[in-house]
Coordinates of C-alpha atoms in Angstrom, one line a residue:
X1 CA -11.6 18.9 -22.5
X2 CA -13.0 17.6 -19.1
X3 CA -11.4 19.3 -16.4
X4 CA -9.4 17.7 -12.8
X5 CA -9.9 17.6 -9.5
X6 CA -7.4 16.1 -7.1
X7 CA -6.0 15.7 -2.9
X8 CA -3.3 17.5 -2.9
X9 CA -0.5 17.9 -0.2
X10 CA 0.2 21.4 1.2
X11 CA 1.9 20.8 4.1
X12 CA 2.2 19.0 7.4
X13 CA -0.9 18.0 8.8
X14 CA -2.9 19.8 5.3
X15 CA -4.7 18.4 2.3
X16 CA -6.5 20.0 0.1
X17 CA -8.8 19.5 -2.9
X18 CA -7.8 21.3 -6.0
X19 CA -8.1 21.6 -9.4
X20 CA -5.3 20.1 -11.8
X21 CA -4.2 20.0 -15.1
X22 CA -6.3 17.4 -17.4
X23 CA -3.3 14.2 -17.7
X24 CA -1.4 13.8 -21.0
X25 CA 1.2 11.3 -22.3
X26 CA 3.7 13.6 -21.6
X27 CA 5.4 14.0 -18.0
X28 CA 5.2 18.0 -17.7
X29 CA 6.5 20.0 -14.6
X30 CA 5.4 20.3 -11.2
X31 CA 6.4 19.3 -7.4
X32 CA 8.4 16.7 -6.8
X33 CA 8.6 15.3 -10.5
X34 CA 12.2 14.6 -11.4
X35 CA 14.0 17.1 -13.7
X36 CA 15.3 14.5 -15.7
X37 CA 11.7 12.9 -16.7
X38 CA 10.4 16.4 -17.6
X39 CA 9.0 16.3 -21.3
X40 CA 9.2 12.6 -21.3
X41 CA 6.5 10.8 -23.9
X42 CA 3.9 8.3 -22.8
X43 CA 2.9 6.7 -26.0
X44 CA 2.7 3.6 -24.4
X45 CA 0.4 5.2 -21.4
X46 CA -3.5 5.6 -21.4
X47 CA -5.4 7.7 -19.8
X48 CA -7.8 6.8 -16.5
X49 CA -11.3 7.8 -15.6
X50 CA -10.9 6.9 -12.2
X51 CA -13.8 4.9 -11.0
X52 CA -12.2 4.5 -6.7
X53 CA -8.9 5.6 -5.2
X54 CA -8.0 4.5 -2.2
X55 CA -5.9 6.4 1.2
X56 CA -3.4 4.2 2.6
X57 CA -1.0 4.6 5.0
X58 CA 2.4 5.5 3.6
X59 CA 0.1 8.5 2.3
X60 CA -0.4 9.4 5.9
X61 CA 3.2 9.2 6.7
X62 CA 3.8 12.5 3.8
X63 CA 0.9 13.7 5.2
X64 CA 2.0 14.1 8.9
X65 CA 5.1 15.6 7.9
X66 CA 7.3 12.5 8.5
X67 CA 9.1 12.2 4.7
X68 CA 10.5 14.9 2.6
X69 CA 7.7 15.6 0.1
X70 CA 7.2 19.1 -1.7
X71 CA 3.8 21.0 -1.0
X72 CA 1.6 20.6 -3.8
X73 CA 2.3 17.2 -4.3
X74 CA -0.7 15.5 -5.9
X75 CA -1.3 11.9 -3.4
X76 CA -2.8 8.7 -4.7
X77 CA -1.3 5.3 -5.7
X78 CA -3.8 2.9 -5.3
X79 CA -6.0 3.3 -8.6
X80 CA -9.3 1.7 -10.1
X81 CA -10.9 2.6 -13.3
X82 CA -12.0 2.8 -16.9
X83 CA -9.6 3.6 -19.7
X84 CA -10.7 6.6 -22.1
X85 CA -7.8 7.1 -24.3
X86 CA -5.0 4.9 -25.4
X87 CA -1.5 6.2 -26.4
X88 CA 0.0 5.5 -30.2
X89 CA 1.8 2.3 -28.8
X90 CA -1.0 0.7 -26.8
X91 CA -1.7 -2.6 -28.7
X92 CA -4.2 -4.6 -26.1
X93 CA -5.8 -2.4 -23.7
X94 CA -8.5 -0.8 -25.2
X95 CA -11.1 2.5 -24.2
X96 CA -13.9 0.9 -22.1
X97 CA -11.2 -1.5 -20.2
X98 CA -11.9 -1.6 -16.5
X99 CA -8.9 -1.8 -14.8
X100 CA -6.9 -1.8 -11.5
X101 CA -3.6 -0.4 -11.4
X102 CA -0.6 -1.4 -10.0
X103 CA 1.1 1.4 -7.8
X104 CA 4.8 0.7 -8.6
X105 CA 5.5 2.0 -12.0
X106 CA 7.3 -0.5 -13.6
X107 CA 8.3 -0.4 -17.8
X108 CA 8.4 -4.0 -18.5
X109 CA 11.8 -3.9 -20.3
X110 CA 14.3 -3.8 -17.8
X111 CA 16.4 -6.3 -15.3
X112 CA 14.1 -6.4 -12.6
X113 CA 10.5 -6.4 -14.7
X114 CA 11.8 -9.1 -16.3
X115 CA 12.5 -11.1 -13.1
X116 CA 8.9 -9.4 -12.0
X117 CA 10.6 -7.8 -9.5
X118 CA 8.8 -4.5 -10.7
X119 CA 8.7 -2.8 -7.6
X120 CA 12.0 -2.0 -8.2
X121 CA 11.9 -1.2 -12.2
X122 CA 15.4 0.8 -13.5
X123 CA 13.6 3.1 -15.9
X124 CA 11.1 5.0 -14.6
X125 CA 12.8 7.0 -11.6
X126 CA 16.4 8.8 -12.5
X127 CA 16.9 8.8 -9.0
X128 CA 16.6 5.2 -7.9
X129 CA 14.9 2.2 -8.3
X130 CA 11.2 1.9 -7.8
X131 CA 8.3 4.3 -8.4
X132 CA 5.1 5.4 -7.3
X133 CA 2.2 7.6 -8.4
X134 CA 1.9 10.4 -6.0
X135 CA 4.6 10.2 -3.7
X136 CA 7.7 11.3 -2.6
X137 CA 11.5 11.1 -4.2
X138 CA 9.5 8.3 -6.9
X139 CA 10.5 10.5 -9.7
X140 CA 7.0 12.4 -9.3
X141 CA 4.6 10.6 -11.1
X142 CA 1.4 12.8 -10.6
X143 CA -0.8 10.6 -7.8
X144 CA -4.3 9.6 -8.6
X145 CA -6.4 10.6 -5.4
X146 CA -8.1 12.6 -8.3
X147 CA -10.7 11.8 -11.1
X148 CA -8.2 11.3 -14.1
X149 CA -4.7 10.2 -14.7
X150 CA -2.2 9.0 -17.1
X151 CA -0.8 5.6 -16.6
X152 CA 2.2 5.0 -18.3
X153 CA 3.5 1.3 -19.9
X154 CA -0.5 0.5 -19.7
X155 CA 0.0 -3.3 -22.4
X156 CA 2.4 -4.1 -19.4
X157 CA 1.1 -3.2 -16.1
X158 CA -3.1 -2.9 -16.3
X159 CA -4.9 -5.9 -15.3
X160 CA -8.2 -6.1 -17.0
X161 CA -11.1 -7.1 -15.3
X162 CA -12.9 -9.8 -17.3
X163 CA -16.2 -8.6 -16.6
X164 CA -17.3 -4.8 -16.3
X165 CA -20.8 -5.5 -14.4
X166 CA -19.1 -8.7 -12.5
X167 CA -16.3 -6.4 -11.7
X168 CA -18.5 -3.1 -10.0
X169 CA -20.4 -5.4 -7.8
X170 CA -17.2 -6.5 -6.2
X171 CA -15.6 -3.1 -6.9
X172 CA -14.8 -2.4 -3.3
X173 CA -12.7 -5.7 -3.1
X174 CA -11.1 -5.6 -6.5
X175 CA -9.9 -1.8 -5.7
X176 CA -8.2 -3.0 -2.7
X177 CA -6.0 -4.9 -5.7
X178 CA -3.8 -2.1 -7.1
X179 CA -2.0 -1.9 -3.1
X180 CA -3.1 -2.9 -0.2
X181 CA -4.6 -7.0 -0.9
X182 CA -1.0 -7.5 -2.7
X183 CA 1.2 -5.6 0.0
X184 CA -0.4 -7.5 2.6
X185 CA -0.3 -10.9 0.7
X186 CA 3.7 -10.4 0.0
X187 CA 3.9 -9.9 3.6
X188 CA 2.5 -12.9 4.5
X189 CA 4.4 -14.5 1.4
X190 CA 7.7 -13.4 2.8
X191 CA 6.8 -14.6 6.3
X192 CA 6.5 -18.2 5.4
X193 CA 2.9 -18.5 5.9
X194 CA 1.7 -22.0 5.1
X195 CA -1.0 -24.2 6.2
X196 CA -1.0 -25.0 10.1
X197 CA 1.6 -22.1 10.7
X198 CA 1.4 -20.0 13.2
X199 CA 1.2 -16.0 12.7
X200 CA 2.4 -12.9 14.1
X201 CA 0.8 -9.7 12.6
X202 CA 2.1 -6.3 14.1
X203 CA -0.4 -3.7 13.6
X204 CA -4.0 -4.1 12.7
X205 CA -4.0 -0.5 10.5
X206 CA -5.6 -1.3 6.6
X207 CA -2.1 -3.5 5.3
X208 CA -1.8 -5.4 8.7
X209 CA -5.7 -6.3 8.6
X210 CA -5.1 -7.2 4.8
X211 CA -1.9 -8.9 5.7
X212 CA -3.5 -11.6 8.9
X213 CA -6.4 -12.1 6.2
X214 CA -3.8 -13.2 3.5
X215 CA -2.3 -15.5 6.3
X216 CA -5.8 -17.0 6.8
X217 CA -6.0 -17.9 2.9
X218 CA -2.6 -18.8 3.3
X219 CA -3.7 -21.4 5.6
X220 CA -2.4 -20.6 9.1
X221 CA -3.6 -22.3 12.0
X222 CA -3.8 -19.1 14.3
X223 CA -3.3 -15.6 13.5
X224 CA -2.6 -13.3 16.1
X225 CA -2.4 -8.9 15.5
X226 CA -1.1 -6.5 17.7
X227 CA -1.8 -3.5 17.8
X228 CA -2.5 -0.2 20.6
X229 CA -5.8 0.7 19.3
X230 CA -9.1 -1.1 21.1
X231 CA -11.1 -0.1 17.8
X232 CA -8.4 -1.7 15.2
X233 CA -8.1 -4.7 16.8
X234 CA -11.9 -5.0 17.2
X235 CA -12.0 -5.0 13.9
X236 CA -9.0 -7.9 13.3
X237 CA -11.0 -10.1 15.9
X238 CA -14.3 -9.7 14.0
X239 CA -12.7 -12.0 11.1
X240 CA -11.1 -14.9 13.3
X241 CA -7.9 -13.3 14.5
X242 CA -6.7 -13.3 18.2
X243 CA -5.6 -10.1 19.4
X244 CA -2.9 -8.6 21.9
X245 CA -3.1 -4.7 23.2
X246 CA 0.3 -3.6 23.2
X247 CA -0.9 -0.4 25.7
X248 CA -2.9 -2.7 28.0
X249 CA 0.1 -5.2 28.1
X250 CA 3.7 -4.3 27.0
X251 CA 5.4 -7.9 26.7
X252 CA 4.3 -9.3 23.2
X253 CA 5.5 -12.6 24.1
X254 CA 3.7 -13.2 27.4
X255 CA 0.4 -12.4 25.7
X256 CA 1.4 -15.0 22.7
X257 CA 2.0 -17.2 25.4
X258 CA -1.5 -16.8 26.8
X259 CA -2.6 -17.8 23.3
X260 CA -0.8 -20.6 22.2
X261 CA 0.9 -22.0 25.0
X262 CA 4.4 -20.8 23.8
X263 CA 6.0 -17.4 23.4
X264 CA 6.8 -17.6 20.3
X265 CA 5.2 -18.1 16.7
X266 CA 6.6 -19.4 13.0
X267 CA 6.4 -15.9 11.3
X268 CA 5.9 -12.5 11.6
X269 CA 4.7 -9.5 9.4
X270 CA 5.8 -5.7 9.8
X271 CA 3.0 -3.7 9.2
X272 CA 4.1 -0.9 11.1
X273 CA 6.7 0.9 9.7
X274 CA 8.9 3.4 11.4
X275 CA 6.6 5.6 12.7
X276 CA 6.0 2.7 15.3
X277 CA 5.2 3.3 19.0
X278 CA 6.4 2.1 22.2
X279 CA 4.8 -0.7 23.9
X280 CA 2.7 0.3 27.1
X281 CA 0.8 3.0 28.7
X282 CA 2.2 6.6 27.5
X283 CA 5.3 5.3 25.7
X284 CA 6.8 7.8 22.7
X285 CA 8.0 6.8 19.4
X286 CA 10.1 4.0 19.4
X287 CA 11.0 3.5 15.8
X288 CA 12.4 0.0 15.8
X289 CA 10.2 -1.4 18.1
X290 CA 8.4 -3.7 16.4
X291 CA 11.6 -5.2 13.8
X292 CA 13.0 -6.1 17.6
X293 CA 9.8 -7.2 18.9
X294 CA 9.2 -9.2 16.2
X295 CA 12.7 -10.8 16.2
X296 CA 12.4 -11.5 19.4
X297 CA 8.9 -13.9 19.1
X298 CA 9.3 -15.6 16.0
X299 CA 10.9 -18.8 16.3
X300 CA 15.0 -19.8 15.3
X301 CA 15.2 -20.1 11.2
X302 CA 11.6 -18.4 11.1
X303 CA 11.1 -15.4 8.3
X304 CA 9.9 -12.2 8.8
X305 CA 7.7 -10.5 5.9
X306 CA 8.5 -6.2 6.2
X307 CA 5.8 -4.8 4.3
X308 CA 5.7 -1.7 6.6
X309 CA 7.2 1.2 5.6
X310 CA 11.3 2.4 6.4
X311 CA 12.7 5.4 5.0
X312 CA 15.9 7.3 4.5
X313 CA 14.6 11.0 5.2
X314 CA 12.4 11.5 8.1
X315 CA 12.4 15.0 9.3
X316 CA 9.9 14.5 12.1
X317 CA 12.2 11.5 13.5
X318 CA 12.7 12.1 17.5
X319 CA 16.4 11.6 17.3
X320 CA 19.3 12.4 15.2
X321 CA 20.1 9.1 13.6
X322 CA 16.2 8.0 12.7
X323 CA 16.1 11.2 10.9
X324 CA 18.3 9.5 8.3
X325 CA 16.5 6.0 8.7
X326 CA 19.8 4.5 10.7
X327 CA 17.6 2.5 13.3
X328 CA 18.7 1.0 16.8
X329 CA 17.6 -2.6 15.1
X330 CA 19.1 -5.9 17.3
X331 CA 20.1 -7.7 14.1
X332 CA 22.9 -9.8 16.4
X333 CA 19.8 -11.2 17.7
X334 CA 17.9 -12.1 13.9
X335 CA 21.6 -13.4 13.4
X336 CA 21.9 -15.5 16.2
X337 CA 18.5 -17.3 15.6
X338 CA 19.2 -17.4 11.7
X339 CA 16.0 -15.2 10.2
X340 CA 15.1 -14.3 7.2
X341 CA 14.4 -10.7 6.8
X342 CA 12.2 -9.7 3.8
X343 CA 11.7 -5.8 2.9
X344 CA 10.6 -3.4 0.1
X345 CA 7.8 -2.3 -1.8
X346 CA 5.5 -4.9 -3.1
X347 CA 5.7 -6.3 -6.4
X348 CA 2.2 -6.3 -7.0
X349 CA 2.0 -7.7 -10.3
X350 CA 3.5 -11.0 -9.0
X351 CA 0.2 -11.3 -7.4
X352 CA -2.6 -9.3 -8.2
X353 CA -4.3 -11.5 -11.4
X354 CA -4.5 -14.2 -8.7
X355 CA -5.8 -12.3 -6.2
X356 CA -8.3 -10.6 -8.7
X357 CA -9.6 -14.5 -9.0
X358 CA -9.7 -15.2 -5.2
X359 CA -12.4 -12.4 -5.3
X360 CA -14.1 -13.0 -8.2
X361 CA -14.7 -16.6 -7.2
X362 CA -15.5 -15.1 -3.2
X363 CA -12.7 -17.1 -1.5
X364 CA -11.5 -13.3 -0.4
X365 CA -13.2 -11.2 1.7
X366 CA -10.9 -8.2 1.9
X367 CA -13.1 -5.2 1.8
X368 CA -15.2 -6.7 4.7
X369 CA -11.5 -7.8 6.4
X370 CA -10.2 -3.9 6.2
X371 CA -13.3 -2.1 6.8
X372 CA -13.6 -0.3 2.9
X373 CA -15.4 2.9 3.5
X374 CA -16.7 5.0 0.7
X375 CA -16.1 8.7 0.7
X376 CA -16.3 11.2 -2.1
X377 CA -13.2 13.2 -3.2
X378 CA -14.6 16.2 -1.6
X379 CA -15.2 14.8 2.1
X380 CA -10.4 13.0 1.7
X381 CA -9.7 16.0 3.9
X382 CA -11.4 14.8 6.8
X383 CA -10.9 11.4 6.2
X384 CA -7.3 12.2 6.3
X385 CA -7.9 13.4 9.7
X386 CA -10.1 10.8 10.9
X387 CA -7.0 8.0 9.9
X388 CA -4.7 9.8 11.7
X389 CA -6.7 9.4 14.5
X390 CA -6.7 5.9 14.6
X391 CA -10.3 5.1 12.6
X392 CA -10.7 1.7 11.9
X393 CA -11.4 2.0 8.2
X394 CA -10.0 1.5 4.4
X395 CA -10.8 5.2 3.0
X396 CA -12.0 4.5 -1.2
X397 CA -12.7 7.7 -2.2
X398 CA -15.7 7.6 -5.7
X399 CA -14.4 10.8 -7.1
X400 CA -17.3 10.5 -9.4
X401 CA -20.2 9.5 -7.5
X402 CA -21.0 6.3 -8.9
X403 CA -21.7 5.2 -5.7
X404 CA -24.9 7.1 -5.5
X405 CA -26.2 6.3 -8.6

């Protein structure tokens, strides 16, 4: 039996490579997996050979310290690769299948899969609904920042690329599909975005750079990103976005103003999250800065997409009350100028089959638009760190090397 190497969390500010257990279709013991889905059978899961796996952000939030995850944690939702072994009760995907997987776990049989809203599936986490591979209080699915994993309710979830070769010359856009092309999309989705609109996208991190280039296919007229960092925002403007520099300049809608003659815009994406800073020159954490600031510039009955991350457990929050994810959020103000408010996990499969075409046919361009950067599995530990820093790049990590073959 091959063995299994993974990035594994041990601690605030610590990851580690490490060898695992080889995956079965069987949920065993370990950190953070749910009591009540030990010993649980995956007949209807396959196992992955993983060809990339991708950092993203929410990783980074375990990472720093800022959620409740257990050390030894194995990270990685966002999943690409070939399937070499097919439960008992897979009927159509078979060994050799390349695939990309979605990151919720979703069984295909409940409520909410059946109204494809499988980002928040009622089977798969005892604790609540929704579930992820690798990350915390989502029932502890083991992550797939590794070079194998099981997959569970694979005839459901897996989307097949058509074409293996067709597939690993775009390989760096289609593994952008199990995550962060979807999340952004649904933000822009949930905004409104429609041709001529106009677009505010706050933060120009991986899911806000994937988010302003859905609003592009979307048709916007103008899509503006804010952001602090000079190099991020470099990066938005070298795909046709305007930029504002929330350090430089701390009033959002002035800058707006300067591009589109107004202060205001039709919709806005959260790609933020509550780890989000103050505007200006030195400011601290400010963690519901950018749901007001966002409220504040879109226009009356505009909508406002929330990709960005909010949780209920933040130990690292600076005060008592954003510790348990109760925010200082103006929502008299989203009243008063009657906005919709969109929030959750993505539902990727709602999207990521069309997607998967817009690539394959070349209308997207998202691994240019977030900067994919290939690393081996060896070299996530100080990728980690550089993306905490601020890097300007979408970390896929070839566990296997078949980037240097």
């Amino acid at each position: 039996m091959a063995g299994n190497r993974a990035v594994v969390y041990r601690g605030a500010g610590h990851v580690t490579v490490e060898d695992i257990s080889y995956p079965e279709l069987i949920i065993r013991d370990g950190p953070g997996v749910n009591p009540l889905n030990v010993g649980r059978k995956c007949e209807h899961g396959v196992i992955v050979k993983i060809v990339t796996t991708n950092i993203c952000g929410s990783d980074q939030h375990m990472v720093r310290g800022r959620t409740t995850a257990p050390e030894g944690l194995v990270l990685g939702h966002e999943i690409t690769g070939e399937v070499i072994e097919v439960g008992r009760d897979v009927e159509f995907i078979k060994k050799g299948d390349l695939v990309s997987v979605p990151f919720n776990i979703a069984c295909g049989r409940c409520r909410s899969c059946k109204e494809q809203d499988t980002h928040i599936c009622e089977n798969v986490n005892p604790d609540r609904p929704g579930s992820a591979y690798g990350y915390v209080d989502m029932g502890g699915w083991v992550g797939g920042q590794s070079e194998y994993v099981m997959v569970p309710y694979a005839d459901f979830q897996l989307l097949k690329f058509p074409d293996k070769d067709q597939a690993m010359e775009k390989i760096l856009d289609l593994t952008m599909l199990s995550d962060i092309f979807p999340t952004g999309y649904h933000g822009a989705v949930s905004a409104g975005v429609k041709p001529g609109a106009t677009v505010y996208v706050a933060g120009a991190g991986p899911v806000g750079l994937a988010a302003a280039h859905s609003a592009q296919l979307l048709g916007a007229s103008v899509v503006i990103v804010g952001d602090l960092n000079k190099e991020r925002l470099a990066q938005a403007h070298s795909f046709g976005c305007e930029t504002v520099n929330l350090r430089e300049h701390a009033n959002l809608g002035e800058q707006i103003a300067q591009i589109l003659g107004v202060p205001e815009v039709d919709c806005a994406i959260d790609c933020v999250g509550f780890e989000a800073s103050g505007h200006g020159e030195g400011a601290g954490e400010a963690p519901a800065i950018v749901l007001n600031s966002i409220m504040e510039v879109t226009r009356a009955g505009g909508r406002l997409g929330i990709p960005g991350l909010y949780v209920t457990g933040d130990p690292g929050a600076s005060d008592e009350d954003a510790k348990n994810g109760t925010l200082k959020v103006r929502l008299g103000l989203g009243w008063a100028k009657a906005h919709t408010f969109v929030t959750g996990q993505t539902p990727v499969m709602r999207y990521h089959r069309d997607l998967m075409m817009s690539i394959l046919s070349g209308r997207a361009q998202i691994a240019k638009a977030v900067n994919a950067t290939v690393i081996s599995l060896d070299q996530a530990p100080a990728a980690y760190a550089e993306f905490d820093q601020g890097a300007s790049k979408k970390f896929v990590i070839d566990p296997h090397g078949n980037f240097k073959k």
